[in-house]
mmCIF file of C-alpha atoms in Angstrom:
data_model
loop_
_atom_site.group_PDB
_atom_site.id
_atom_site.type_symbol
_atom_site.label_atom_id
_atom_site.label_comp_id
_atom_site.label_asym_id
_atom_site.label_seq_id
_atom_site.Cartn_x
_atom_site.Cartn_y
_atom_site.Cartn_z
ATOM 1 C CA UNK K 1 -18.027 0.101 -6.052
ATOM 2 C CA UNK K 2 -14.262 -0.412 -6.138
ATOM 3 C CA UNK K 3 -12.513 -3.730 -5.744
ATOM 4 C CA UNK K 4 -8.851 -4.091 -4.819
ATOM 5 C CA UNK K 5 -6.828 -7.278 -5.199
ATOM 6 C CA UNK K 6 -3.288 -7.567 -3.874
ATOM 7 C CA UNK K 7 -0.577 -9.909 -5.087
ATOM 8 C CA UNK K 8 3.153 -10.436 -4.680
ATOM 9 C CA UNK K 9 3.564 -11.293 -1.018
ATOM 10 C CA UNK K 10 5.829 -14.056 0.200
ATOM 11 C CA UNK K 11 8.703 -15.175 2.387
ATOM 12 C CA UNK K 12 12.068 -13.498 1.884
ATOM 13 C CA UNK K 13 15.293 -12.995 3.789
ATOM 14 C CA UNK K 14 16.529 -9.817 5.409
ATOM 15 C CA UNK K 15 17.991 -7.494 2.773
ATOM 16 C CA UNK K 16 15.919 -8.946 -0.065
ATOM 17 C CA UNK K 17 13.415 -7.113 -2.246
ATOM 18 C CA UNK K 18 9.768 -7.781 -2.984
ATOM 19 C CA UNK K 19 7.187 -6.087 -5.165
ATOM 20 C CA UNK K 20 3.526 -5.924 -4.232
ATOM 21 C CA UNK K 21 0.848 -5.128 -6.761
ATOM 22 C CA UNK K 22 -2.699 -3.899 -6.272
ATOM 23 C CA UNK K 23 -5.138 -4.224 -9.131
ATOM 24 C CA UNK K 24 -8.148 -1.948 -8.900
ATOM 25 C CA UNK K 25 -11.457 -2.155 -10.685
ATOM 26 C CA UNK K 26 -14.469 0.100 -10.556
ATOM 27 C CA UNK K 27 -15.819 3.356 -11.751
ATOM 28 C CA UNK K 28 -13.423 6.342 -11.762
ATOM 29 C CA UNK K 29 -10.835 4.443 -9.729
ATOM 30 C CA UNK K 30 -8.041 5.949 -11.831
ATOM 31 C CA UNK K 31 -8.771 9.267 -10.061
ATOM 32 C CA UNK K 32 -8.608 7.767 -6.574
ATOM 33 C CA UNK K 33 -5.740 8.138 -4.163
ATOM 34 C CA UNK K 34 -4.288 4.683 -3.559
ATOM 35 C CA UNK K 35 -1.979 3.396 -0.914
ATOM 36 C CA UNK K 36 -0.672 0.617 1.263
ATOM 37 C CA UNK K 37 -1.081 -0.125 4.946
ATOM 38 C CA UNK K 38 0.270 -3.001 6.989
ATOM 39 C CA UNK K 39 -0.595 -4.837 10.175
ATOM 40 C CA UNK K 40 2.132 -6.703 12.013
ATOM 41 C CA UNK K 41 1.349 -9.392 14.595
ATOM 42 C CA UNK K 42 0.051 -7.884 17.854
ATOM 43 C CA UNK K 43 0.254 -4.355 16.442
ATOM 44 C CA UNK K 44 -2.185 -1.822 15.075
ATOM 45 C CA UNK K 45 -2.546 -1.229 11.379
ATOM 46 C CA UNK K 46 -0.164 1.454 10.133
ATOM 47 C CA UNK K 47 0.181 3.597 7.051
ATOM 48 C CA UNK K 48 3.023 2.702 4.658
ATOM 49 C CA UNK K 49 2.768 4.688 1.424
ATOM 50 C CA UNK K 50 0.289 6.560 -0.756
ATOM 51 C CA UNK K 51 0.070 7.989 -4.271
ATOM 52 C CA UNK K 52 -2.573 10.260 -5.760
ATOM 53 C CA UNK K 53 -3.842 10.332 -9.321
ATOM 54 C CA UNK K 54 -1.196 12.888 -10.371
ATOM 55 C CA UNK K 55 1.684 10.792 -9.020
ATOM 56 C CA UNK K 56 2.378 12.720 -5.822
ATOM 57 C CA UNK K 57 3.534 10.398 -3.062
ATOM 58 C CA UNK K 58 3.851 10.186 0.699
ATOM 59 C CA UNK K 59 5.680 7.621 2.838
ATOM 60 C CA UNK K 60 5.878 6.571 6.434
ATOM 61 C CA UNK K 61 9.228 7.498 7.976
ATOM 62 C CA UNK K 62 9.981 3.837 8.632
ATOM 63 C CA UNK K 63 10.045 2.989 4.913
ATOM 64 C CA UNK K 64 11.425 6.162 3.322
ATOM 65 C CA UNK K 65 14.368 5.398 1.080
ATOM 66 C CA UNK K 66 13.526 1.684 0.984
ATOM 67 C CA UNK K 67 9.992 1.492 -0.438
ATOM 68 C CA UNK K 68 8.682 3.096 -3.621
ATOM 69 C CA UNK K 69 5.027 3.364 -4.592
ATOM 70 C CA UNK K 70 3.963 3.767 -8.208
ATOM 71 C CA UNK K 71 0.775 3.543 -10.210
ATOM 72 C CA UNK K 72 -0.524 2.976 -13.698
ATOM 73 C CA UNK K 73 -3.773 4.863 -14.230
ATOM 74 C CA UNK K 74 -4.458 3.107 -17.513
ATOM 75 C CA UNK K 75 -4.870 -0.347 -15.951
ATOM 76 C CA UNK K 76 -5.157 0.775 -13.038
ATOM 77 C CA UNK K 77 -2.673 -0.616 -10.529
ATOM 78 C CA UNK K 78 -0.652 0.603 -7.573
ATOM 79 C CA UNK K 79 2.625 -1.183 -6.910
ATOM 80 C CA UNK K 80 4.876 -1.128 -3.864
ATOM 81 C CA UNK K 81 8.536 -1.899 -4.491
ATOM 82 C CA UNK K 82 10.131 -2.911 -1.212
ATOM 83 C CA UNK K 83 13.928 -3.012 -0.975
ATOM 84 C CA UNK K 84 16.289 -3.748 1.904
ATOM 85 C CA UNK K 85 13.566 -5.595 3.742
ATOM 86 C CA UNK K 86 13.929 -6.095 7.481
ATOM 87 C CA UNK K 87 12.243 -8.519 9.876
ATOM 88 C CA UNK K 88 10.320 -5.522 11.215
ATOM 89 C CA UNK K 89 8.583 -5.249 7.835
ATOM 90 C CA UNK K 90 6.841 -8.563 8.426
ATOM 91 C CA UNK K 91 3.103 -7.926 8.227
ATOM 92 C CA UNK K 92 -0.041 -8.363 6.225
ATOM 93 C CA UNK K 93 -0.030 -5.602 3.618
ATOM 94 C CA UNK K 94 -3.326 -4.079 2.538
ATOM 95 C CA UNK K 95 -4.100 -2.000 -0.515
ATOM 96 C CA UNK K 96 -6.366 0.974 0.099
ATOM 97 C CA UNK K 97 -8.235 3.486 -2.044
ATOM 98 C CA UNK K 98 -10.024 6.725 -1.330
ATOM 99 C CA UNK K 99 -11.540 9.503 -3.451
ATOM 100 C CA UNK K 100 -9.931 12.009 -1.090
ATOM 101 C CA UNK K 101 -6.432 13.436 -0.718
ATOM 102 C CA UNK K 102 -3.059 11.915 0.182
ATOM 103 C CA UNK K 103 -3.376 13.395 3.646
ATOM 104 C CA UNK K 104 -6.781 11.826 4.108
ATOM 105 C CA UNK K 105 -5.527 8.384 3.186
ATOM 106 C CA UNK K 106 -2.546 8.647 5.530
ATOM 107 C CA UNK K 107 -5.081 9.289 8.300
ATOM 108 C CA UNK K 108 -6.946 6.105 7.347
ATOM 109 C CA UNK K 109 -9.830 7.858 5.611
ATOM 110 C CA UNK K 110 -10.180 4.876 3.313
ATOM 111 C CA UNK K 111 -13.282 3.859 1.404
ATOM 112 C CA UNK K 112 -12.028 0.556 0.039
ATOM 113 C CA UNK K 113 -9.659 -2.116 1.279
ATOM 114 C CA UNK K 114 -8.135 -5.178 -0.292
ATOM 115 C CA UNK K 115 -8.014 -8.493 1.548
ATOM 116 C CA UNK K 116 -4.291 -8.291 2.183
ATOM 117 C CA UNK K 117 -1.152 -10.206 1.280
ATOM 118 C CA UNK K 118 1.360 -11.659 3.741
ATOM 119 C CA UNK K 119 4.970 -10.498 3.706
ATOM 120 C CA UNK K 120 7.388 -12.365 5.954
ATOM 121 C CA UNK K 121 11.019 -11.335 6.306
ATOM 122 C CA UNK K 122 13.331 -13.776 8.037
ATOM 123 C CA UNK K 123 16.574 -12.709 9.712
#
């Protein structure tokens, strides 16, 4: 069993930065692919970013160049640094983990989800 706990959400202004953190616990979780999804009001959940155990990453086009995902396998955690935030980034952000590949996670093949953390960007 893997547990994921997100932290770091909040209310910021357009152009600001915010860092989300996901703390994972459970057996072999350091070998899992981890990532972030988000769900904006009245929209479907969408993929944001993912990182596998080796450090390879993948991003949604909408966040490339603004968001950076990183991980620490020793703890283990997966952080999402969000820069140049826009009102369109407003959403509940969810941490996700899967024993499968980056591609699998981007297609929502997720075994474990966190409860989510709210990010609100005002204009």
